[in-house]
CSV table of C-alpha atoms in Angstrom, one decimal:
chain,number,residue,atom,x,y,z
A,1,UNK,CA,33.7,44.1,-49.3
A,2,UNK,CA,31.0,45.1,-46.9
A,3,UNK,CA,28.1,44.3,-49.3
A,4,UNK,CA,29.3,40.7,-49.7
A,5,UNK,CA,29.4,40.3,-46.0
A,6,UNK,CA,25.9,41.6,-45.6
A,7,UNK,CA,24.7,39.2,-48.3
A,8,UNK,CA,26.4,36.3,-46.5
A,9,UNK,CA,24.7,37.3,-43.2
A,10,UNK,CA,21.3,37.3,-44.9
A,11,UNK,CA,21.8,33.8,-46.3
A,12,UNK,CA,23.1,32.5,-43.0
A,13,UNK,CA,20.2,34.1,-41.1
A,14,UNK,CA,17.7,32.3,-43.4
A,15,UNK,CA,19.6,29.1,-43.0
A,16,UNK,CA,19.6,29.3,-39.2
A,17,UNK,CA,16.1,30.7,-38.9
A,18,UNK,CA,14.1,29.2,-41.8
A,19,UNK,CA,10.7,30.4,-42.9
A,20,UNK,CA,8.3,27.7,-44.0
A,21,UNK,CA,10.3,24.7,-43.0
A,22,UNK,CA,8.2,21.6,-42.1
A,23,UNK,CA,5.8,20.1,-44.6
A,24,UNK,CA,2.2,21.1,-44.2
A,25,UNK,CA,-0.9,20.2,-46.2
A,26,UNK,CA,-0.8,21.5,-49.8
A,27,UNK,CA,-2.5,21.2,-53.1
A,28,UNK,CA,0.6,19.8,-54.8
A,29,UNK,CA,4.1,18.6,-54.0
A,30,UNK,CA,7.4,18.5,-55.9
A,31,UNK,CA,10.7,16.8,-54.9
A,32,UNK,CA,13.9,18.0,-56.5
A,33,UNK,CA,17.5,16.9,-56.1
A,34,UNK,CA,20.7,18.5,-57.2
A,35,UNK,CA,22.7,15.5,-58.4
A,36,UNK,CA,25.9,17.6,-58.4
A,37,UNK,CA,26.0,18.0,-54.7
A,38,UNK,CA,23.2,15.9,-53.3
A,39,UNK,CA,21.0,18.8,-52.0
A,40,UNK,CA,17.3,17.9,-52.1
A,41,UNK,CA,14.0,19.5,-51.3
A,42,UNK,CA,10.4,18.4,-51.1
A,43,UNK,CA,8.1,21.5,-51.4
A,44,UNK,CA,4.3,21.8,-51.1
A,45,UNK,CA,2.2,24.7,-52.2
A,46,UNK,CA,-1.4,25.6,-51.2
A,47,UNK,CA,-3.5,28.1,-53.2
A,48,UNK,CA,-6.7,29.9,-52.7
A,49,UNK,CA,-7.7,30.6,-56.2
A,50,UNK,CA,-4.5,32.3,-57.6
A,51,UNK,CA,-3.3,33.5,-54.1
A,52,UNK,CA,-0.4,31.5,-52.6
A,53,UNK,CA,-1.7,30.5,-49.1
A,54,UNK,CA,1.4,28.5,-48.1
A,55,UNK,CA,4.7,27.2,-49.2
A,56,UNK,CA,6.2,24.6,-47.0
A,57,UNK,CA,9.3,22.4,-47.4
A,58,UNK,CA,11.7,19.9,-46.0
A,59,UNK,CA,15.1,19.4,-47.3
A,60,UNK,CA,18.7,18.9,-46.7
A,61,UNK,CA,21.8,20.5,-48.2
A,62,UNK,CA,24.0,23.5,-48.1
A,63,UNK,CA,23.2,26.8,-46.6
A,64,UNK,CA,22.5,28.3,-50.0
A,65,UNK,CA,19.8,25.7,-51.0
A,66,UNK,CA,18.1,25.8,-47.6
A,67,UNK,CA,18.2,29.6,-47.3
A,68,UNK,CA,16.8,30.0,-50.8
A,69,UNK,CA,13.8,27.9,-49.8
A,70,UNK,CA,13.3,30.1,-46.8
A,71,UNK,CA,13.5,33.3,-48.9
A,72,UNK,CA,11.1,31.8,-51.4
A,73,UNK,CA,8.5,31.2,-48.6
A,74,UNK,CA,9.0,34.7,-47.3
A,75,UNK,CA,8.6,36.3,-50.7
A,76,UNK,CA,5.8,34.3,-52.2
A,77,UNK,CA,3.2,33.5,-49.5
A,78,UNK,CA,0.3,35.9,-49.9
A,79,UNK,CA,1.1,36.8,-53.4
A,80,UNK,CA,-1.1,36.4,-56.5
A,81,UNK,CA,0.3,34.0,-59.0
A,82,UNK,CA,1.3,36.6,-61.7
A,83,UNK,CA,3.3,38.5,-59.1
A,84,UNK,CA,4.9,35.3,-57.8
A,85,UNK,CA,5.9,34.4,-61.3
A,86,UNK,CA,7.4,37.9,-61.8
A,87,UNK,CA,9.5,37.4,-58.6
A,88,UNK,CA,10.6,34.0,-59.8
A,89,UNK,CA,11.6,35.3,-63.2
A,90,UNK,CA,13.6,38.1,-61.5
A,91,UNK,CA,15.4,35.7,-59.3
A,92,UNK,CA,16.2,33.5,-62.3
A,93,UNK,CA,17.6,36.5,-64.1
A,94,UNK,CA,19.8,37.3,-61.1
A,95,UNK,CA,21.0,33.7,-60.9
A,96,UNK,CA,21.8,33.6,-64.6
A,97,UNK,CA,23.8,36.8,-64.5
A,98,UNK,CA,27.1,35.0,-63.8
A,99,UNK,CA,28.0,37.8,-61.4
A,100,UNK,CA,28.1,40.3,-64.3
A,101,UNK,CA,25.1,42.3,-63.2
A,102,UNK,CA,25.6,46.0,-62.4
A,103,UNK,CA,25.0,47.2,-58.9
A,104,UNK,CA,22.4,49.7,-60.3
A,105,UNK,CA,20.4,46.7,-61.7
A,106,UNK,CA,20.8,44.8,-58.4
A,107,UNK,CA,19.4,47.8,-56.6
A,108,UNK,CA,16.3,47.8,-58.9
A,109,UNK,CA,15.9,44.0,-58.4
A,110,UNK,CA,16.0,44.5,-54.7
A,111,UNK,CA,12.5,46.1,-54.9
A,112,UNK,CA,11.2,42.9,-56.2
A,113,UNK,CA,13.5,40.3,-54.5
A,114,UNK,CA,14.0,41.8,-51.1
A,115,UNK,CA,16.3,39.4,-49.2
A,116,UNK,CA,16.7,37.2,-52.3
A,117,UNK,CA,19.0,39.8,-53.7
A,118,UNK,CA,21.6,38.4,-51.3
A,119,UNK,CA,22.1,35.6,-53.7
A,120,UNK,CA,23.7,37.9,-56.3
A,121,UNK,CA,27.2,36.7,-55.3
A,122,UNK,CA,26.1,33.1,-55.7
A,123,UNK,CA,25.5,33.8,-59.5
A,124,UNK,CA,29.3,33.8,-60.0
A,125,UNK,CA,29.5,30.1,-59.2
A,126,UNK,CA,27.6,27.9,-61.6
A,127,UNK,CA,27.5,24.9,-59.3
A,128,UNK,CA,26.0,27.0,-56.5
A,129,UNK,CA,23.4,28.5,-58.8
A,130,UNK,CA,21.8,25.1,-59.0
A,131,UNK,CA,21.6,25.1,-55.2
A,132,UNK,CA,19.9,28.5,-55.1
A,133,UNK,CA,17.4,27.5,-57.8
A,134,UNK,CA,16.4,24.1,-56.3
A,135,UNK,CA,13.4,25.3,-54.3
A,136,UNK,CA,12.3,27.8,-57.0
A,137,UNK,CA,12.2,25.0,-59.6
A,138,UNK,CA,10.3,22.8,-57.2
A,139,UNK,CA,7.8,25.6,-56.6
A,140,UNK,CA,7.4,26.1,-60.3
A,141,UNK,CA,6.7,22.4,-60.8
A,142,UNK,CA,4.3,22.1,-57.9
A,143,UNK,CA,2.4,25.2,-59.1
A,144,UNK,CA,2.2,23.7,-62.6
A,145,UNK,CA,0.6,20.6,-61.0
A,146,UNK,CA,-2.0,22.7,-59.2
A,147,UNK,CA,-3.1,24.6,-62.3
A,148,UNK,CA,-3.0,21.8,-64.7
A,149,UNK,CA,-5.3,19.8,-62.4
A,150,UNK,CA,-7.6,22.8,-62.1
A,151,UNK,CA,-7.7,23.1,-65.9
A,152,UNK,CA,-8.5,19.3,-66.3
A,153,UNK,CA,-11.3,19.7,-63.7
A,154,UNK,CA,-12.8,22.7,-65.5
A,155,UNK,CA,-12.8,20.8,-68.9
C-alpha cells in the first residue's frame, strides 16, 4: 500500500535526520526504558512560563523509538502547554487504536499530529507501541517535574 510506504519513509527520515537529538540544558529530565526491547531515552525539557522552549534527548533503540522522539521535538517546541498536552493526547489515542482507526479519523488527526500520524501503522503491534510512546511518556514525566516544582515554589 502506498500510504504505508509513505509512513515508513517519514519514520526513517526522522530516524536518519533527528530533530532535537543531543542533550541541552533543561528545567527537568526524565529517563525511560522499554524493558521489552531495551530501548531507552533521556529527555530534557525547558520552559518559558508555559511555552516549551526546547526538548532535547539522547537515546538508543529502534527506528520507531528514535523517530518518535524526533517527531515529538518537532511538534512540541514552541507550543503552549495546553496545546502540547492536546497533541500528546491525540498521539496516545492513535497509538491505542490497535490499527482499527478509520482513515477519515487519521486524516483529522493529521491536522494535530502532522508527521506523527506516520505512526498509525505502528499501533497494530503492541510491542512497538511502547517504542513509539517512550519519549512521549518521558516528556510527560519531565513536564510534571517542572510544574510540580513551580507549584512548590509558589506555595
